[in-house]
PDB file of C-alpha atoms in Angstrom:
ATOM      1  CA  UNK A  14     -68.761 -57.321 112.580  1.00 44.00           C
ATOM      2  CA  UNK A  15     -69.476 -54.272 110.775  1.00 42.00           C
ATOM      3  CA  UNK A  16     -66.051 -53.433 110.276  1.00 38.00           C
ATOM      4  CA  UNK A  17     -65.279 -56.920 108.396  1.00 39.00           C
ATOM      5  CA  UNK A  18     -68.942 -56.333 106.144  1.00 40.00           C
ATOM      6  CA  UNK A  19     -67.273 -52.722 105.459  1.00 39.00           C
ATOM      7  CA  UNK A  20     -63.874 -54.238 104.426  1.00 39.00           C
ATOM      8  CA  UNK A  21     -65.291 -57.165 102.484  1.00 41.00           C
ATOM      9  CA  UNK A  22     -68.023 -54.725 100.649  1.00 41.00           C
ATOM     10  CA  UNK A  23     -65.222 -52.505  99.673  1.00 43.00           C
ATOM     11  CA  UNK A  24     -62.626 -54.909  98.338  1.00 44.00           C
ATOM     12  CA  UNK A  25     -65.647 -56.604  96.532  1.00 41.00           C
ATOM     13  CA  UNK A  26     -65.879 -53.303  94.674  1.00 43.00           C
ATOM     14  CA  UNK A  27     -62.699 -52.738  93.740  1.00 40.00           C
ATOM     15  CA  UNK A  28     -62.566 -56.608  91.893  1.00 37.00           C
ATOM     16  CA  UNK A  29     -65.792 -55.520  89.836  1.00 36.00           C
ATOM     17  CA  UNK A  30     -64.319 -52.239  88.847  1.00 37.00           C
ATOM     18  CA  UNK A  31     -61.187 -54.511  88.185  1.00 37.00           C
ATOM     19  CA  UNK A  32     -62.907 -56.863  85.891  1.00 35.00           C
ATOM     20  CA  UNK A  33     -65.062 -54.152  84.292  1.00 34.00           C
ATOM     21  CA  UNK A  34     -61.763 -52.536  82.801  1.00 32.00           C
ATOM     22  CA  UNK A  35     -59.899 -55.388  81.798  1.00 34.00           C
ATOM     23  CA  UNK A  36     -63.325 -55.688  79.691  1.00 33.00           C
ATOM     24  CA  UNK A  37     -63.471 -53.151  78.242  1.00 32.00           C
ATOM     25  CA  UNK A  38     -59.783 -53.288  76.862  1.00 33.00           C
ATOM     26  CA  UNK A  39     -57.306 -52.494  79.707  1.00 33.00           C
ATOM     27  CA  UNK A  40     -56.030 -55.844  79.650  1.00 33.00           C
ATOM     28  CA  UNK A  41     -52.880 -56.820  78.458  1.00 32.00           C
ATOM     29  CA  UNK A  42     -52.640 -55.067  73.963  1.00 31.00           C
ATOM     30  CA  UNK A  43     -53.424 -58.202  71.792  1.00 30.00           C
ATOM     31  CA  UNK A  44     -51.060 -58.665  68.442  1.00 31.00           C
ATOM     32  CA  UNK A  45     -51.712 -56.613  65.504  1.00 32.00           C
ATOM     33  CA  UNK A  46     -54.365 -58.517  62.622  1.00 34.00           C
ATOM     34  CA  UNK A  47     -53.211 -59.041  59.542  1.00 36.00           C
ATOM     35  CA  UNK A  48     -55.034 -55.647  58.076  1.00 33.00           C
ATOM     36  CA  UNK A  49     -52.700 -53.598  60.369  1.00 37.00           C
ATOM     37  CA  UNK A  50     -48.985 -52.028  58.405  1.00 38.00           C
ATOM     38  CA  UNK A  51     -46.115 -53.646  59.643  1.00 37.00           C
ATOM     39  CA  UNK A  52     -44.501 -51.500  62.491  1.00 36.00           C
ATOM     40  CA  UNK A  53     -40.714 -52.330  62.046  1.00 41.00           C
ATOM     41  CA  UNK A  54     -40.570 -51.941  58.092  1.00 55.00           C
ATOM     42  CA  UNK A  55     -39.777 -55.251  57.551  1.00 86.00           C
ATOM     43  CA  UNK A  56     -41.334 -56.713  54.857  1.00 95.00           C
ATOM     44  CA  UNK A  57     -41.391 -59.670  52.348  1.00 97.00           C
ATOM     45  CA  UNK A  58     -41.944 -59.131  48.840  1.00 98.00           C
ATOM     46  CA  UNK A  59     -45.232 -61.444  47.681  1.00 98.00           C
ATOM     47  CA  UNK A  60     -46.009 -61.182  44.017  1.00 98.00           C
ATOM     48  CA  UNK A  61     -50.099 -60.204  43.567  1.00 98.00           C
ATOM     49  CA  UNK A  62     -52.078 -60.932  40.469  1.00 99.00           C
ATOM     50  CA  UNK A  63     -54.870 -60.120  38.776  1.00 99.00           C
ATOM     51  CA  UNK A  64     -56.628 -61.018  36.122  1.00 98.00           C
ATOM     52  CA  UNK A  65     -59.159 -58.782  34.651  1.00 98.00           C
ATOM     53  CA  UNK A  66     -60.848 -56.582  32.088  1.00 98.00           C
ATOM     54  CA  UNK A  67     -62.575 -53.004  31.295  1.00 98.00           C
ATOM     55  CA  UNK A  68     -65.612 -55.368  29.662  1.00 97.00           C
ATOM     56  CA  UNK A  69     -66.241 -57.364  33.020  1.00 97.00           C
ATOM     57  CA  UNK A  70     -68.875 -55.943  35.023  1.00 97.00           C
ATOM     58  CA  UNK A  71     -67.727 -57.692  38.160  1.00 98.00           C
ATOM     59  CA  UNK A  72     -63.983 -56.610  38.004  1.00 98.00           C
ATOM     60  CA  UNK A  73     -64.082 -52.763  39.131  1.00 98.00           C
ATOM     61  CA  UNK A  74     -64.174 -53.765  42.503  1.00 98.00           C
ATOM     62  CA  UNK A  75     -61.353 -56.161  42.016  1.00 98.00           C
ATOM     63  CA  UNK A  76     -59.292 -53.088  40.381  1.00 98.00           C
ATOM     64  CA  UNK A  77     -60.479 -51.235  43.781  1.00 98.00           C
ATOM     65  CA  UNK A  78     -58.971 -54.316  46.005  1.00 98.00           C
ATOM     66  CA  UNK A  79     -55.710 -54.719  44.016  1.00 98.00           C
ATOM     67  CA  UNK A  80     -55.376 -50.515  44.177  1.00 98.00           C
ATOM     68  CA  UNK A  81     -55.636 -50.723  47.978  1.00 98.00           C
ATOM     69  CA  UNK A  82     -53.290 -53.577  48.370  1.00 98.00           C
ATOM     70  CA  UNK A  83     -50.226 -52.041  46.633  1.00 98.00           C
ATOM     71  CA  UNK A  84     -50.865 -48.098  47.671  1.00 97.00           C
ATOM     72  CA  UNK A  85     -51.631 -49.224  51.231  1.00 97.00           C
ATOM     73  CA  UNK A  86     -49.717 -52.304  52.148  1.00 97.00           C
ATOM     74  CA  UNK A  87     -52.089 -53.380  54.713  1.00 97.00           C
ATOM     75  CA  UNK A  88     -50.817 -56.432  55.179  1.00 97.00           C
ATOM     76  CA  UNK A  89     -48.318 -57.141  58.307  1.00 93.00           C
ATOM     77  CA  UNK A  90     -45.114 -58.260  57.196  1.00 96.00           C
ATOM     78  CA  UNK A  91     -45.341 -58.498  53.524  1.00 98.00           C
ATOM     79  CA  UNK A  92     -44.708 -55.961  50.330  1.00 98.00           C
ATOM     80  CA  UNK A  93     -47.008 -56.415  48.212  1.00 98.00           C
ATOM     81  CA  UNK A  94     -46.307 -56.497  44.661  1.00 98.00           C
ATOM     82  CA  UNK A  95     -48.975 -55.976  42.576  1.00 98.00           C
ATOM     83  CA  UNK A  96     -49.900 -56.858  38.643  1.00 99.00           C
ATOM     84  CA  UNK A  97     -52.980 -56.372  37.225  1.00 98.00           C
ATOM     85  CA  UNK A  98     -53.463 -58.271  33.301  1.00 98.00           C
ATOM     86  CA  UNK A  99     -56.049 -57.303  31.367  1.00 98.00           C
ATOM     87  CA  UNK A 100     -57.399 -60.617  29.310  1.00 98.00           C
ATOM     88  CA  UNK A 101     -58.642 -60.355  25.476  1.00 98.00           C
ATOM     89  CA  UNK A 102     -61.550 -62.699  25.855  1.00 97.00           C
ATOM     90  CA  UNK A 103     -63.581 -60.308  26.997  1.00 97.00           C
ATOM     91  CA  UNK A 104     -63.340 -57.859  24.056  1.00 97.00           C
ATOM     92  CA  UNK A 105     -65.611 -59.337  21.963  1.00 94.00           C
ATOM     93  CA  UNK A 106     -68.865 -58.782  23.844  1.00 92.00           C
ATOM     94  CA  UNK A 107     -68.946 -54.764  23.486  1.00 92.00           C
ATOM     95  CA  UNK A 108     -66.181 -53.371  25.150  1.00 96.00           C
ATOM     96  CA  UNK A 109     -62.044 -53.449  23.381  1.00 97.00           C
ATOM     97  CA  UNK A 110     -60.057 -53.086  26.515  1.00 98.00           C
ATOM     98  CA  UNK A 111     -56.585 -51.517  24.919  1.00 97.00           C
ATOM     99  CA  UNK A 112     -54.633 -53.223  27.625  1.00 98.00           C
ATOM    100  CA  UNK A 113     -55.704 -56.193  26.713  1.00 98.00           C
ATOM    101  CA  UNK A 114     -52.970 -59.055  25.462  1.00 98.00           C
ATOM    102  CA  UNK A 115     -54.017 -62.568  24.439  1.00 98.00           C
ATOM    103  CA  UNK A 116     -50.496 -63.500  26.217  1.00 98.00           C
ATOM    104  CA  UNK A 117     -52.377 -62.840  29.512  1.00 98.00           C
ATOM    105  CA  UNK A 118     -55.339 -64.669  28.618  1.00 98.00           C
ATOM    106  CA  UNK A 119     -52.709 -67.365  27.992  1.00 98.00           C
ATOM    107  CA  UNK A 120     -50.512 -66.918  31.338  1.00 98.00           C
ATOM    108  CA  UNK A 121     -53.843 -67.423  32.746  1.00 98.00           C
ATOM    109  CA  UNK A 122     -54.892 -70.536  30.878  1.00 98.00           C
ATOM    110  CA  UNK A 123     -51.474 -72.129  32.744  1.00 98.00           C
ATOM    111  CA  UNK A 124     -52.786 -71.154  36.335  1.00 98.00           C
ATOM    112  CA  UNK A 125     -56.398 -72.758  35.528  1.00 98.00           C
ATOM    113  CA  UNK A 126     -54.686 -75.935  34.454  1.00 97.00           C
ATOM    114  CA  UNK A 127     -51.954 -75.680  37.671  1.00 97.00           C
ATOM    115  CA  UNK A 128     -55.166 -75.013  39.676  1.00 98.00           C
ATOM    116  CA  UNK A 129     -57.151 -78.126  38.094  1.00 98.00           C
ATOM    117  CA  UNK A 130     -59.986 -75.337  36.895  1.00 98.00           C
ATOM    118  CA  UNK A 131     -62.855 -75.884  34.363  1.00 97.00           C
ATOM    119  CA  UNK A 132     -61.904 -72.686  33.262  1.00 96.00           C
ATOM    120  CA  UNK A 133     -60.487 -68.858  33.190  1.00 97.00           C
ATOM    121  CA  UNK A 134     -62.563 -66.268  34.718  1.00 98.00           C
ATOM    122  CA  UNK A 135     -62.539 -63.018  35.856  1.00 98.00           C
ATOM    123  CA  UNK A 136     -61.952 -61.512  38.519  1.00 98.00           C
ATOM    124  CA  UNK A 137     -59.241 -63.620  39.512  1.00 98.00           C
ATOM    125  CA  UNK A 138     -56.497 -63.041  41.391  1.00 98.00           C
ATOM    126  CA  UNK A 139     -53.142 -64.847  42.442  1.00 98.00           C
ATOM    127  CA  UNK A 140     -50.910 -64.611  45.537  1.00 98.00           C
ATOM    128  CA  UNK A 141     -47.490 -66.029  44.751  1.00 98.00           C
ATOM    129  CA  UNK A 142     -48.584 -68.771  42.011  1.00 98.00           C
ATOM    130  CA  UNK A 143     -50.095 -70.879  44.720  1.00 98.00           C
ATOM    131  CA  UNK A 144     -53.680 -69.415  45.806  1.00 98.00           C
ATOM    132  CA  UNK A 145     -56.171 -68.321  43.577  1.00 98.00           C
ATOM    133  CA  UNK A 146     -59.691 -66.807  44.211  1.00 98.00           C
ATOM    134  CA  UNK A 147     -62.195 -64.391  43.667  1.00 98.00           C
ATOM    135  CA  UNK A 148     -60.036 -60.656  43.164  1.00 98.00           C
ATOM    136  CA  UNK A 149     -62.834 -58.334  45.011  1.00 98.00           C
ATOM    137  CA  UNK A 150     -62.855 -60.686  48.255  1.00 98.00           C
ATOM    138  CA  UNK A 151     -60.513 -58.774  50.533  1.00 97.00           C
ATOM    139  CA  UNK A 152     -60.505 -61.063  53.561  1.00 97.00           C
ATOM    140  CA  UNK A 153     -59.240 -63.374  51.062  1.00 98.00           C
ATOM    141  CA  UNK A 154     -56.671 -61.611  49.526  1.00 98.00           C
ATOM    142  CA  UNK A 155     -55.245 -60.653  53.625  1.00 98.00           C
ATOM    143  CA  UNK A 156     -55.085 -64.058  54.370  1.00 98.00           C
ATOM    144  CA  UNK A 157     -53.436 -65.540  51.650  1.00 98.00           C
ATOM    145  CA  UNK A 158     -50.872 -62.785  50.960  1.00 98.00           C
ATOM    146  CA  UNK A 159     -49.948 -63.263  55.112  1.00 98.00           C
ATOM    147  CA  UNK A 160     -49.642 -67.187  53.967  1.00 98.00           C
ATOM    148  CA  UNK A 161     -46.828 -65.662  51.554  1.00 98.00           C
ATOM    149  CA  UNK A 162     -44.845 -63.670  52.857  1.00 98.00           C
ATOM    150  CA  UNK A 163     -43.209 -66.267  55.383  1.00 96.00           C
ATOM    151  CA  UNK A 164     -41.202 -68.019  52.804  1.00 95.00           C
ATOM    152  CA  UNK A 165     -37.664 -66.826  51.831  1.00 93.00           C
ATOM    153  CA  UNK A 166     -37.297 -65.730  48.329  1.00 97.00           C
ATOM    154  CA  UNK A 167     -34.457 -64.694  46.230  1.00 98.00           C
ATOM    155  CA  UNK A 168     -32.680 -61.324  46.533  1.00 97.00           C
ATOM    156  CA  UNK A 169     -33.137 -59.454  43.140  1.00 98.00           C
ATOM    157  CA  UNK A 170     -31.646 -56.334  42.738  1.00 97.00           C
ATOM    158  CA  UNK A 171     -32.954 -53.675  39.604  1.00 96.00           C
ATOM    159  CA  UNK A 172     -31.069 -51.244  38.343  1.00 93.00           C
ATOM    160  CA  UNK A 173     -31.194 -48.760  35.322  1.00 89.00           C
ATOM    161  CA  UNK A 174     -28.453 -47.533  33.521  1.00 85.00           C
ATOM    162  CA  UNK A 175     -29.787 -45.589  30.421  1.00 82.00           C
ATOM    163  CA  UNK A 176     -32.216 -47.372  29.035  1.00 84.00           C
ATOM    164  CA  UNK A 177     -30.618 -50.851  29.843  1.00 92.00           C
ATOM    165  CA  UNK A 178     -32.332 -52.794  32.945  1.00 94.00           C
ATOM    166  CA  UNK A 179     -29.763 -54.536  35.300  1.00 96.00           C
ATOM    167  CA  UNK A 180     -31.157 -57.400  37.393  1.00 97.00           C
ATOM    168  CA  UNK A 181     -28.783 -59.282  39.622  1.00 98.00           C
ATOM    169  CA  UNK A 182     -30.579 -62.171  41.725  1.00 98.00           C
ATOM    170  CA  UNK A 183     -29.267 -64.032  44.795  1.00 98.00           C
ATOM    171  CA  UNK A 184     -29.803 -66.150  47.460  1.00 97.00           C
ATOM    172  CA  UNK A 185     -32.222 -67.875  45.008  1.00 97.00           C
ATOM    173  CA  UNK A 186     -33.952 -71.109  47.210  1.00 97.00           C
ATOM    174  CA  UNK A 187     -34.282 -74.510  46.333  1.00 97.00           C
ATOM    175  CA  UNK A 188     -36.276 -75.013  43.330  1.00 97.00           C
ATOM    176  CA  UNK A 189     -37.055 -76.978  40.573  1.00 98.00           C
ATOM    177  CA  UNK A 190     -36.841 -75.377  36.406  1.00 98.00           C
ATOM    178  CA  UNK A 191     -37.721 -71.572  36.490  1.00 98.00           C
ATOM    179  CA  UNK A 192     -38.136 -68.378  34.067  1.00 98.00           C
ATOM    180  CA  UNK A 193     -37.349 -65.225  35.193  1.00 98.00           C
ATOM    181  CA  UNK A 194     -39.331 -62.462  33.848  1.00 98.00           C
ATOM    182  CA  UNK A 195     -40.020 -58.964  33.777  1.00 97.00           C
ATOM    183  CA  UNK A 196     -43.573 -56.671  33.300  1.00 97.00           C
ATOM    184  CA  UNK A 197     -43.215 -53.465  32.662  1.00 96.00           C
ATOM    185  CA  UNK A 198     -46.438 -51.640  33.985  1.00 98.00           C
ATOM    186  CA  UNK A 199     -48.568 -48.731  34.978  1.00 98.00           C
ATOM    187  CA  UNK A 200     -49.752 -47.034  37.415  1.00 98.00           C
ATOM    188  CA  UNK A 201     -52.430 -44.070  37.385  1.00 96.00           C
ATOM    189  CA  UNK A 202     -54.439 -44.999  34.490  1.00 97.00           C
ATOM    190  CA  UNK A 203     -57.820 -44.032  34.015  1.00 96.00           C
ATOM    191  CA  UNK A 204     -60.110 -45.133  31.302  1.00 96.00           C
ATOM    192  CA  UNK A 205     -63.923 -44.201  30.347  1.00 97.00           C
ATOM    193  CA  UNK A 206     -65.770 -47.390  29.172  1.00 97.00           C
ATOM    194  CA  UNK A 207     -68.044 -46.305  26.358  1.00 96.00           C
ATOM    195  CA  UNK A 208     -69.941 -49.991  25.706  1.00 96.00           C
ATOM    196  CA  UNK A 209     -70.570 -53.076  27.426  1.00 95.00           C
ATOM    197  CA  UNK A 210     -71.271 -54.162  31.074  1.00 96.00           C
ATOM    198  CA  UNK A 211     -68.858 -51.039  32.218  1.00 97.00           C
ATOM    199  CA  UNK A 212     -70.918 -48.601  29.990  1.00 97.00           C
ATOM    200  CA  UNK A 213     -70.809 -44.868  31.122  1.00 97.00           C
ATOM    201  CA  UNK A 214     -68.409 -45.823  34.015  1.00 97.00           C
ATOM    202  CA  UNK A 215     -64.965 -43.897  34.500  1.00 98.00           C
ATOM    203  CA  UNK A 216     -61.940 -46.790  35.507  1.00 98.00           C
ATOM    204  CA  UNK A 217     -59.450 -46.533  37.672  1.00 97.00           C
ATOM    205  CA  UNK A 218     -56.071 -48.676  37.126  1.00 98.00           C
ATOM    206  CA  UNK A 219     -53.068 -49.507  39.115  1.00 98.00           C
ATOM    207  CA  UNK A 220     -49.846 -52.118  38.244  1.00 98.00           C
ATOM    208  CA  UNK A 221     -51.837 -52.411  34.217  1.00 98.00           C
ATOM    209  CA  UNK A 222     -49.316 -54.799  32.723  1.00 98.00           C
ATOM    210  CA  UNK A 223     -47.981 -52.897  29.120  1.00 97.00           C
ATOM    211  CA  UNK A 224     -45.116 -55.915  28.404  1.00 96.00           C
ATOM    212  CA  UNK A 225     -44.633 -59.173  29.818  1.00 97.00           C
ATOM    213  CA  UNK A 226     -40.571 -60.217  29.004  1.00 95.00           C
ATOM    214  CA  UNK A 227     -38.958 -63.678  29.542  1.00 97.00           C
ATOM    215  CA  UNK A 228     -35.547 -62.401  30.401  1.00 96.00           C
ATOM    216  CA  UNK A 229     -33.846 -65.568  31.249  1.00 97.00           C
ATOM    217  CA  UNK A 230     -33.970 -69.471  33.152  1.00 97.00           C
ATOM    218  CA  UNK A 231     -32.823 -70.932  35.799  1.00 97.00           C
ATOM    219  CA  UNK A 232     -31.826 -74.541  36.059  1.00 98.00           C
ATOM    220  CA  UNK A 233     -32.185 -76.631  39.579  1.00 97.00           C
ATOM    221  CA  UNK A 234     -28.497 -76.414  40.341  1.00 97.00           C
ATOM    222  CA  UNK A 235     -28.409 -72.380  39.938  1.00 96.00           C
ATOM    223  CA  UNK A 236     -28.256 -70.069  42.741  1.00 96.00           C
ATOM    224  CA  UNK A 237     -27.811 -67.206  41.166  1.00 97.00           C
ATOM    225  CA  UNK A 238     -28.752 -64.860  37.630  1.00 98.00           C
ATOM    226  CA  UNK A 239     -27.396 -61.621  36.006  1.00 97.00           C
ATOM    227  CA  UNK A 240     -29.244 -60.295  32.650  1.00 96.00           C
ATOM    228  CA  UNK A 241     -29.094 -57.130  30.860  1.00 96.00           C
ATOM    229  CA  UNK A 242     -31.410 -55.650  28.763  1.00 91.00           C
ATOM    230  CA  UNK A 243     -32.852 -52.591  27.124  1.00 90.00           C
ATOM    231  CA  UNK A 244     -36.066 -51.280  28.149  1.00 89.00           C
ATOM    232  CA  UNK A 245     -38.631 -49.033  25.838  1.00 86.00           C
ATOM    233  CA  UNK A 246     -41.103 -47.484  27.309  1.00 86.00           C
ATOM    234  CA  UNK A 247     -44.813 -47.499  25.668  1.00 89.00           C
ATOM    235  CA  UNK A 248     -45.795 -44.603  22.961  1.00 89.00           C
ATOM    236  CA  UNK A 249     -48.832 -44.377  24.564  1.00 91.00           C
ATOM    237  CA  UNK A 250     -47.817 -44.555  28.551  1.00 92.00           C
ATOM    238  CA  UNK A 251     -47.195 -41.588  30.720  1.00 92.00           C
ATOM    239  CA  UNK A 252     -43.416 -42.282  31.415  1.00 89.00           C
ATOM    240  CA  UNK A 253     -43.220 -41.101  35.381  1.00 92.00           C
ATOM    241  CA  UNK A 254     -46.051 -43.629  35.861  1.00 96.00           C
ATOM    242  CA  UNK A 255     -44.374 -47.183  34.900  1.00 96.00           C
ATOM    243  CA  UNK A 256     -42.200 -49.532  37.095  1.00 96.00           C
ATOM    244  CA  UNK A 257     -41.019 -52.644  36.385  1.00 96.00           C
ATOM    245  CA  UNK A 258     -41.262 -56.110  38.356  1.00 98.00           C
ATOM    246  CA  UNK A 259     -38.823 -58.449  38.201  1.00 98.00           C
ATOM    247  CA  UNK A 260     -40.157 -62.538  39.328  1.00 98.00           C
ATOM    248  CA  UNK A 261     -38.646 -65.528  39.051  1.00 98.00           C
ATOM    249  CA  UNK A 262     -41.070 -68.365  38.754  1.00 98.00           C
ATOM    250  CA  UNK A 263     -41.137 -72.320  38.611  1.00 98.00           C
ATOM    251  CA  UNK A 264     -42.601 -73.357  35.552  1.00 98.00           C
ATOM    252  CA  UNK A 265     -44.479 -76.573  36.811  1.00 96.00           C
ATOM    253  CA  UNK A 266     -45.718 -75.531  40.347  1.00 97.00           C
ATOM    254  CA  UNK A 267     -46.227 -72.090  39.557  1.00 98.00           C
ATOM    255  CA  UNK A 268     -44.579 -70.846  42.794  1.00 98.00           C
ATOM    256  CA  UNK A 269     -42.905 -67.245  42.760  1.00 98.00           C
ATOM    257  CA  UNK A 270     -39.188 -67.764  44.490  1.00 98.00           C
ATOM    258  CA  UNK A 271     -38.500 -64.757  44.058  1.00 98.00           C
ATOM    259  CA  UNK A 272     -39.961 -60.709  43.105  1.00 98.00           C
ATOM    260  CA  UNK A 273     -38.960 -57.520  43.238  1.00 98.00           C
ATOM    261  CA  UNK A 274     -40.540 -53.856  41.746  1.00 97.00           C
ATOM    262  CA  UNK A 275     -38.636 -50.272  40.253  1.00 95.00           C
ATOM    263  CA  UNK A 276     -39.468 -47.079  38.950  1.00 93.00           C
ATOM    264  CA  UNK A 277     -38.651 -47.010  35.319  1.00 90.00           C
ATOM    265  CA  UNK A 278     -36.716 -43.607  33.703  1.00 79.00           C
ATOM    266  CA  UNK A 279     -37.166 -44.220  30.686  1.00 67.00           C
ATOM    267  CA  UNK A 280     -37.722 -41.310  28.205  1.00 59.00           C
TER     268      UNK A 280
END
């Protein structure tokens, strides 16, 4: 009898210690989250925009989120493209953001009618012309770009020869009347706000849109898209910072079928 109460009180052990591990995390590796870098390198290209201004009090964390999103990747599976435009309607109320454009504030005005919005506002960003929200919310931004990067785009290929801009596209998917376009942008800005909500506040910029080029259409039947163009870089840009993003977009829906970035060398 007390040889069976020594067995059992042993083997009774040994299934708490058991359980007790597998608590504490030696059970069988769970799947990465969505915040963790792809391990195999394979990633889909998901376009990422934002909307935003030097006058806007609430956007410097945006600027943060967007900065993290295309120097990090932290999403699983996708390449994050990022594009940050800088809207004019802000520059009346203290602050003249130089990178401003009323052609963003416009490009914007066509999301908050796609969207069904009251109106623009900042921050706002946009993951692949078909989710919008707030540009600081992180979680957010995780989520939806994961949501993105599962559909098949186009292949687009960028090339520079001189200062003319190849871009080849392929594979292009299903999809109704389209623009293709290109933004030539900039990385490693920084700008010290002198007035308004920003006052006395150093900026950090990533992706700051300079141009924004329609460089071509594609009809329902086409597949495919070649163009050829020349490319001038901005007096006032630094010339090792700027790439260039190539996206083909459908111009009722929105949706992005297709995006691709490259370092510019233009002198």
């Amino acid at each position: 009898m007390r040889l069976f109460l020594f067995v059992f009180l042993i083997s009774l052990s040994t299934l708490i210690a058991s359980c007790a591990l597998q608590a504490v995390g030696g059970g069988e590796k769970s799947e990465p989250s969505p915040s963790q870098p792809a391990a195999d390198g394979n990633r889909h290209p998901v376009l990422v925009e934002l909307f935003t201004s030097e006058g806007c009090s609430s956007c410097p964390p945006a600027d943060r989120n967007l900065t993290f999103l295309e120097t990090q990747q932290p999403v699983t599976g996708a390449d994050s493209i990022t594009l940050a435009f800088h809207v004019d309607y802000w520059d009346r109320l203290g602050w003249k953001d130089r990178f401003s454009s009323p052609l963003f504030s416009r490009r914007q005005e066509e999301y908050t009618r796609a969207f069904h919005l009251d109106s623009n506002y900042t921050p706002q960003m946009i993951v692949d012309g078909q989710a919008q929200f707030v540009g600081s919310d992180s979680g957010v931004s995780v989520k939806e770009i994961s949501k993105a990067a599962e559909f098949v785009k186009a292949s687009i290929a960028v090339t520079m020869d001189g200062k003319d801009l190849k871009v080849k596209i392929t594979d292009v998917p299903d999809h109704t009347d389209a623009t293709v376009y290109a933004a030539i942008a900039e990385d490693g800005i920084s700008s010290r706000v002198e007035r308004g909500e920003n006052s006395g506040k150093t900026l950090e910029h990533v992706s700051v849109v300079r141009e924004l080029k329609t460089i071509g259409t594609l009809a329902p039947e086409k597949k495919s898209f070649e163009a050829t163009f020349e490319v001038q870089a901005p007096a006032d840009a630094k010339a090792e910072n700027l790439k260039v993003v190539v996206f083909v977009q459908e111009n009722k829906s929105r949706k992005v079928i297709g995006v691709a970035r490259a370092k510019l060398s233009v002198r």
